[in-house]
Amino acid sequence: SDGQWSEGHELDRVPDFAWAGSASNVWFVSKFETNQDRWNGWGFEQFEIGQQLFWQTVGGSGDDDVWLVSDEGGEMVSVRFDGARFRVHPSAEMPGARDVLALGPNDAVVVGLLGTVAEWNGAEWQATATMDYAAPTYNAVWGLPGGPVWVATDSGEIARLR
């Protein structure tokens, strides 16, 4: 609370992204690693993903709903932590995934290159906006359950997605 780091922890890898659902559910994601680290309130745990991909982002809605998203060869690849392990989910054809927003177990949004959007409905990803060469790239997405969802573009614009 005094702004000073109270204890040092050394990880086996350098994290590129972080996401926290609570003080006992903090994920530190490294772009090129098959294992990822979670702070559980007492110490760090490592979780095997099973795939070494170029992870673009991490986001979640709770302890048992955490997404990692990658862009491999122009196709989105996603894995979801269910509270015990990561599971690969078939993904929508969506090039250039940049950010993920999880609003609940049946509602997540991934945004990316040239205005692309994919939405999770609890069973599968569906592309809801396909690549448009005139559209800006969506770099970030944010919103709250039951509320509007906003995107930030590479041209500095903010837009309401839904």
Short mmCIF file of N, CA, C and O in Angstrom, two decimals, residues 66-147:
data_model
loop_
_atom_site.label_atom_id
_atom_site.label_comp_id
_atom_site.label_asym_id
_atom_site.label_seq_id
_atom_site.Cartn_x
_atom_site.Cartn_y
_atom_site.Cartn_z
N VAL A 66 -10.61 -17.88 -18.60
CA VAL A 66 -9.47 -17.07 -19.02
C VAL A 66 -9.07 -17.50 -20.43
O VAL A 66 -8.87 -18.69 -20.69
N TRP A 67 -8.97 -16.54 -21.34
CA TRP A 67 -8.63 -16.80 -22.74
C TRP A 67 -7.24 -16.30 -23.08
O TRP A 67 -6.85 -15.22 -22.66
N LEU A 68 -6.51 -17.09 -23.87
CA LEU A 68 -5.30 -16.65 -24.55
C LEU A 68 -5.58 -16.77 -26.04
O LEU A 68 -6.17 -17.76 -26.49
N VAL A 69 -5.18 -15.74 -26.80
CA VAL A 69 -5.48 -15.71 -28.22
C VAL A 69 -4.19 -15.46 -28.99
O VAL A 69 -3.36 -14.66 -28.59
N SER A 70 -4.07 -16.18 -30.12
CA SER A 70 -2.91 -16.07 -30.98
C SER A 70 -3.37 -15.86 -32.41
O SER A 70 -4.52 -16.15 -32.76
N ASP A 71 -2.46 -15.38 -33.24
CA ASP A 71 -2.71 -15.28 -34.67
C ASP A 71 -1.62 -16.11 -35.34
O ASP A 71 -0.46 -15.74 -35.32
N GLU A 72 -2.00 -17.22 -35.90
CA GLU A 72 -1.05 -18.12 -36.54
C GLU A 72 -1.39 -18.26 -38.02
O GLU A 72 -2.42 -18.83 -38.36
N GLY A 73 -0.53 -17.70 -38.85
CA GLY A 73 -0.74 -17.82 -40.29
C GLY A 73 -2.04 -17.22 -40.77
O GLY A 73 -2.67 -17.73 -41.68
N GLY A 74 -2.47 -16.14 -40.13
CA GLY A 74 -3.69 -15.47 -40.55
C GLY A 74 -4.97 -16.08 -39.99
O GLY A 74 -6.06 -15.71 -40.39
N GLU A 75 -4.84 -17.00 -39.04
CA GLU A 75 -6.01 -17.60 -38.42
C GLU A 75 -5.92 -17.48 -36.91
O GLU A 75 -4.87 -17.74 -36.32
N MET A 76 -7.01 -17.10 -36.29
CA MET A 76 -7.06 -16.98 -34.84
C MET A 76 -7.01 -18.36 -34.19
O MET A 76 -7.69 -19.28 -34.63
N VAL A 77 -6.19 -18.50 -33.16
CA VAL A 77 -6.15 -19.71 -32.35
C VAL A 77 -6.43 -19.27 -30.91
O VAL A 77 -5.84 -18.31 -30.43
N SER A 78 -7.33 -19.98 -30.23
CA SER A 78 -7.66 -19.60 -28.86
C SER A 78 -7.61 -20.80 -27.94
O SER A 78 -7.96 -21.92 -28.34
N VAL A 79 -7.17 -20.55 -26.71
CA VAL A 79 -7.22 -21.56 -25.66
C VAL A 79 -7.91 -20.92 -24.47
O VAL A 79 -7.81 -19.71 -24.24
N ARG A 80 -8.64 -21.74 -23.72
CA ARG A 80 -9.42 -21.24 -22.59
C ARG A 80 -9.08 -22.04 -21.35
O ARG A 80 -9.09 -23.27 -21.37
N PHE A 81 -8.79 -21.33 -20.27
CA PHE A 81 -8.54 -21.96 -18.98
C PHE A 81 -9.88 -22.12 -18.28
O PHE A 81 -10.62 -21.15 -18.10
N ASP A 82 -10.19 -23.35 -17.86
CA ASP A 82 -11.49 -23.64 -17.27
C ASP A 82 -11.45 -23.79 -15.75
O ASP A 82 -12.39 -24.30 -15.14
N GLY A 83 -10.37 -23.33 -15.15
CA GLY A 83 -10.21 -23.47 -13.70
C GLY A 83 -9.24 -24.58 -13.33
O GLY A 83 -8.71 -24.60 -12.23
N ALA A 84 -9.01 -25.49 -14.28
CA ALA A 84 -8.09 -26.60 -14.04
C ALA A 84 -7.02 -26.72 -15.12
O ALA A 84 -5.86 -26.99 -14.80
N ARG A 85 -7.41 -26.50 -16.37
CA ARG A 85 -6.44 -26.62 -17.46
C ARG A 85 -6.89 -25.82 -18.67
O ARG A 85 -8.04 -25.38 -18.74
N PHE A 86 -5.97 -25.67 -19.62
CA PHE A 86 -6.29 -24.99 -20.87
C PHE A 86 -6.84 -25.99 -21.87
O PHE A 86 -6.37 -27.11 -21.97
N ARG A 87 -7.83 -25.53 -22.63
CA ARG A 87 -8.41 -26.34 -23.72
C ARG A 87 -8.40 -25.49 -24.99
O ARG A 87 -8.75 -24.32 -24.96
N VAL A 88 -8.02 -26.13 -26.09
CA VAL A 88 -8.03 -25.46 -27.38
C VAL A 88 -9.47 -25.42 -27.89
O VAL A 88 -10.21 -26.40 -27.79
N HIS A 89 -9.87 -24.27 -28.42
CA HIS A 89 -11.21 -24.12 -29.00
C HIS A 89 -11.07 -23.80 -30.48
O HIS A 89 -10.28 -22.93 -30.84
N PRO A 90 -11.83 -24.51 -31.31
CA PRO A 90 -11.82 -24.16 -32.74
C PRO A 90 -12.16 -22.68 -32.89
O PRO A 90 -13.04 -22.17 -32.21
N SER A 91 -11.44 -22.03 -33.75
CA SER A 91 -11.57 -20.58 -33.85
C SER A 91 -12.14 -20.16 -35.19
O SER A 91 -12.07 -20.90 -36.17
N ALA A 92 -12.67 -18.99 -35.23
CA ALA A 92 -13.19 -18.41 -36.46
C ALA A 92 -12.02 -18.02 -37.35
O ALA A 92 -10.92 -17.75 -36.87
N GLU A 93 -12.26 -17.99 -38.65
CA GLU A 93 -11.24 -17.49 -39.56
C GLU A 93 -11.16 -15.99 -39.36
O GLU A 93 -12.07 -15.25 -39.74
N MET A 94 -10.10 -15.57 -38.70
CA MET A 94 -9.96 -14.16 -38.37
C MET A 94 -8.48 -13.82 -38.33
O MET A 94 -7.78 -14.21 -37.41
N PRO A 95 -7.98 -13.14 -39.33
CA PRO A 95 -6.57 -12.78 -39.33
C PRO A 95 -6.26 -11.63 -38.37
O PRO A 95 -7.10 -10.77 -38.14
N GLY A 96 -5.09 -11.66 -37.81
CA GLY A 96 -4.59 -10.52 -37.05
C GLY A 96 -5.24 -10.24 -35.73
O GLY A 96 -5.48 -9.08 -35.39
N ALA A 97 -5.57 -11.26 -34.93
CA ALA A 97 -6.17 -11.04 -33.61
C ALA A 97 -5.27 -10.15 -32.78
O ALA A 97 -4.06 -10.34 -32.72
N ARG A 98 -5.88 -9.14 -32.12
CA ARG A 98 -5.11 -8.18 -31.33
C ARG A 98 -5.49 -8.15 -29.85
O ARG A 98 -4.65 -7.92 -29.00
N ASP A 99 -6.78 -8.33 -29.53
CA ASP A 99 -7.21 -8.21 -28.13
C ASP A 99 -8.44 -9.07 -27.90
O ASP A 99 -9.20 -9.35 -28.83
N VAL A 100 -8.62 -9.50 -26.64
CA VAL A 100 -9.78 -10.30 -26.26
C VAL A 100 -10.44 -9.67 -25.05
O VAL A 100 -9.77 -9.15 -24.16
N LEU A 101 -11.77 -9.70 -25.04
CA LEU A 101 -12.57 -9.26 -23.91
C LEU A 101 -13.51 -10.39 -23.56
O LEU A 101 -14.32 -10.80 -24.40
N ALA A 102 -13.41 -10.92 -22.36
CA ALA A 102 -14.34 -11.96 -21.90
C ALA A 102 -15.32 -11.32 -20.93
O ALA A 102 -14.92 -10.74 -19.93
N LEU A 103 -16.59 -11.41 -21.26
CA LEU A 103 -17.64 -10.82 -20.44
C LEU A 103 -18.35 -11.86 -19.59
O LEU A 103 -19.07 -11.51 -18.67
N GLY A 104 -18.15 -13.12 -19.89
CA GLY A 104 -18.76 -14.22 -19.17
C GLY A 104 -18.49 -15.51 -19.92
O GLY A 104 -17.93 -15.49 -21.02
N PRO A 105 -18.87 -16.64 -19.36
CA PRO A 105 -18.59 -17.93 -19.99
C PRO A 105 -19.19 -18.08 -21.39
O PRO A 105 -18.69 -18.85 -22.20
N ASN A 106 -20.25 -17.35 -21.68
CA ASN A 106 -20.91 -17.45 -22.99
C ASN A 106 -20.78 -16.19 -23.82
O ASN A 106 -21.54 -16.00 -24.77
N ASP A 107 -19.84 -15.32 -23.46
CA ASP A 107 -19.72 -14.05 -24.17
C ASP A 107 -18.29 -13.54 -24.11
O ASP A 107 -17.81 -13.11 -23.06
N ALA A 108 -17.62 -13.61 -25.26
CA ALA A 108 -16.27 -13.05 -25.39
C ALA A 108 -16.15 -12.46 -26.79
O ALA A 108 -16.86 -12.86 -27.71
N VAL A 109 -15.25 -11.50 -26.92
CA VAL A 109 -15.06 -10.80 -28.18
C VAL A 109 -13.56 -10.72 -28.45
O VAL A 109 -12.78 -10.36 -27.56
N VAL A 110 -13.16 -11.04 -29.68
CA VAL A 110 -11.78 -10.83 -30.14
C VAL A 110 -11.84 -9.84 -31.29
O VAL A 110 -12.68 -9.98 -32.18
N VAL A 111 -10.95 -8.85 -31.26
CA VAL A 111 -10.88 -7.86 -32.34
C VAL A 111 -9.50 -7.91 -32.96
O VAL A 111 -8.54 -8.37 -32.35
N GLY A 112 -9.42 -7.40 -34.21
CA GLY A 112 -8.12 -7.46 -34.87
C GLY A 112 -7.98 -6.65 -36.12
O GLY A 112 -8.63 -5.61 -36.32
N LEU A 113 -7.14 -7.17 -36.98
CA LEU A 113 -6.68 -6.53 -38.20
C LEU A 113 -7.85 -6.14 -39.11
O LEU A 113 -8.77 -6.92 -39.32
N LEU A 114 -7.79 -4.92 -39.62
CA LEU A 114 -8.73 -4.41 -40.62
C LEU A 114 -10.20 -4.60 -40.25
O LEU A 114 -11.02 -5.01 -41.05
N GLY A 115 -10.51 -4.30 -38.99
CA GLY A 115 -11.89 -4.32 -38.54
C GLY A 115 -12.48 -5.69 -38.27
O GLY A 115 -13.70 -5.83 -38.17
N THR A 116 -11.65 -6.72 -38.12
CA THR A 116 -12.18 -8.05 -37.88
C THR A 116 -12.65 -8.22 -36.44
O THR A 116 -12.06 -7.69 -35.51
N VAL A 117 -13.74 -8.97 -36.28
CA VAL A 117 -14.33 -9.24 -34.97
C VAL A 117 -14.82 -10.68 -34.96
O VAL A 117 -15.45 -11.14 -35.92
N ALA A 118 -14.54 -11.40 -33.87
CA ALA A 118 -15.10 -12.74 -33.65
C ALA A 118 -15.73 -12.74 -32.27
O ALA A 118 -15.22 -12.13 -31.33
N GLU A 119 -16.88 -13.43 -32.15
CA GLU A 119 -17.58 -13.47 -30.87
C GLU A 119 -17.82 -14.91 -30.45
O GLU A 119 -18.19 -15.76 -31.26
N TRP A 120 -17.60 -15.17 -29.14
CA TRP A 120 -17.81 -16.48 -28.53
C TRP A 120 -19.22 -16.52 -27.95
O TRP A 120 -19.62 -15.62 -27.21
N ASN A 121 -19.96 -17.56 -28.30
CA ASN A 121 -21.35 -17.68 -27.83
C ASN A 121 -21.53 -18.78 -26.78
O ASN A 121 -22.65 -19.15 -26.47
N GLY A 122 -20.43 -19.30 -26.27
CA GLY A 122 -20.50 -20.37 -25.29
C GLY A 122 -20.20 -21.73 -25.89
O GLY A 122 -19.88 -22.67 -25.17
N ALA A 123 -20.31 -21.83 -27.21
CA ALA A 123 -20.06 -23.09 -27.89
C ALA A 123 -19.00 -22.96 -28.99
O ALA A 123 -18.24 -23.88 -29.23
N GLU A 124 -18.98 -21.79 -29.66
CA GLU A 124 -18.04 -21.61 -30.77
C GLU A 124 -17.79 -20.13 -31.03
O GLU A 124 -18.55 -19.27 -30.60
N TRP A 125 -16.69 -19.88 -31.74
CA TRP A 125 -16.38 -18.53 -32.21
C TRP A 125 -17.06 -18.32 -33.55
O TRP A 125 -17.05 -19.21 -34.39
N GLN A 126 -17.61 -17.14 -33.74
CA GLN A 126 -18.20 -16.78 -35.02
C GLN A 126 -17.66 -15.42 -35.45
O GLN A 126 -17.65 -14.48 -34.65
N ALA A 127 -17.21 -15.35 -36.69
CA ALA A 127 -16.75 -14.07 -37.24
C ALA A 127 -17.98 -13.20 -37.46
O ALA A 127 -18.89 -13.58 -38.19
N THR A 128 -18.03 -12.06 -36.80
CA THR A 128 -19.17 -11.15 -36.95
C THR A 128 -18.82 -9.93 -37.79
O THR A 128 -19.70 -9.20 -38.20
N ALA A 129 -17.54 -9.71 -38.03
CA ALA A 129 -17.09 -8.66 -38.96
C ALA A 129 -15.83 -9.20 -39.62
O ALA A 129 -14.87 -9.54 -38.95
N THR A 130 -15.87 -9.32 -40.94
CA THR A 130 -14.74 -9.86 -41.67
C THR A 130 -13.84 -8.74 -42.17
O THR A 130 -14.20 -7.56 -42.12
N MET A 131 -12.68 -9.13 -42.65
CA MET A 131 -11.66 -8.16 -43.04
C MET A 131 -12.18 -7.21 -44.12
O MET A 131 -12.77 -7.63 -45.10
N ASP A 132 -11.96 -5.93 -43.86
CA ASP A 132 -12.34 -4.87 -44.77
C ASP A 132 -11.11 -3.99 -44.95
O ASP A 132 -10.66 -3.36 -44.00
N TYR A 133 -10.58 -3.95 -46.17
CA TYR A 133 -9.33 -3.22 -46.40
C TYR A 133 -9.46 -1.72 -46.17
O TYR A 133 -8.46 -1.02 -46.01
N ALA A 134 -10.69 -1.20 -46.11
CA ALA A 134 -10.90 0.22 -45.82
C ALA A 134 -11.05 0.47 -44.32
O ALA A 134 -11.05 1.62 -43.89
N ALA A 135 -11.18 -0.58 -43.54
CA ALA A 135 -11.43 -0.42 -42.09
C ALA A 135 -10.12 -0.31 -41.32
O ALA A 135 -9.10 -0.86 -41.72
N PRO A 136 -10.15 0.39 -40.20
CA PRO A 136 -8.95 0.45 -39.36
C PRO A 136 -8.77 -0.86 -38.60
O PRO A 136 -9.71 -1.65 -38.48
N THR A 137 -7.58 -1.08 -38.10
CA THR A 137 -7.32 -2.24 -37.25
C THR A 137 -7.81 -1.94 -35.84
O THR A 137 -7.57 -0.86 -35.30
N TYR A 138 -8.52 -2.89 -35.25
CA TYR A 138 -8.96 -2.77 -33.87
C TYR A 138 -7.85 -3.30 -32.97
O TYR A 138 -7.54 -4.48 -33.00
N ASN A 139 -7.25 -2.42 -32.18
CA ASN A 139 -6.14 -2.82 -31.31
C ASN A 139 -6.57 -3.20 -29.91
O ASN A 139 -5.85 -3.93 -29.23
N ALA A 140 -7.69 -2.69 -29.45
CA ALA A 140 -8.12 -2.94 -28.08
C ALA A 140 -9.63 -3.00 -28.02
O ALA A 140 -10.32 -2.35 -28.80
N VAL A 141 -10.14 -3.80 -27.07
CA VAL A 141 -11.58 -3.92 -26.86
C VAL A 141 -11.84 -3.91 -25.36
O VAL A 141 -11.08 -4.49 -24.58
N TRP A 142 -12.92 -3.22 -24.95
CA TRP A 142 -13.26 -3.17 -23.53
C TRP A 142 -14.76 -2.97 -23.38
O TRP A 142 -15.40 -2.34 -24.19
N GLY A 143 -15.30 -3.50 -22.30
CA GLY A 143 -16.70 -3.34 -21.99
C GLY A 143 -17.02 -4.03 -20.69
O GLY A 143 -16.14 -4.60 -20.04
N LEU A 144 -18.28 -3.98 -20.30
CA LEU A 144 -18.75 -4.62 -19.08
C LEU A 144 -19.93 -5.52 -19.42
O LEU A 144 -20.68 -5.23 -20.35
N PRO A 145 -20.12 -6.60 -18.66
CA PRO A 145 -21.27 -7.47 -18.92
C PRO A 145 -22.57 -6.68 -18.92
O PRO A 145 -22.82 -5.87 -18.04
N GLY A 146 -23.37 -6.89 -19.96
CA GLY A 146 -24.65 -6.20 -20.07
C GLY A 146 -24.55 -4.77 -20.56
O GLY A 146 -25.57 -4.10 -20.74
N GLY A 147 -23.34 -4.29 -20.77
CA GLY A 147 -23.15 -2.91 -21.20
C GLY A 147 -22.57 -2.84 -22.60
O GLY A 147 -22.42 -3.85 -23.28
#
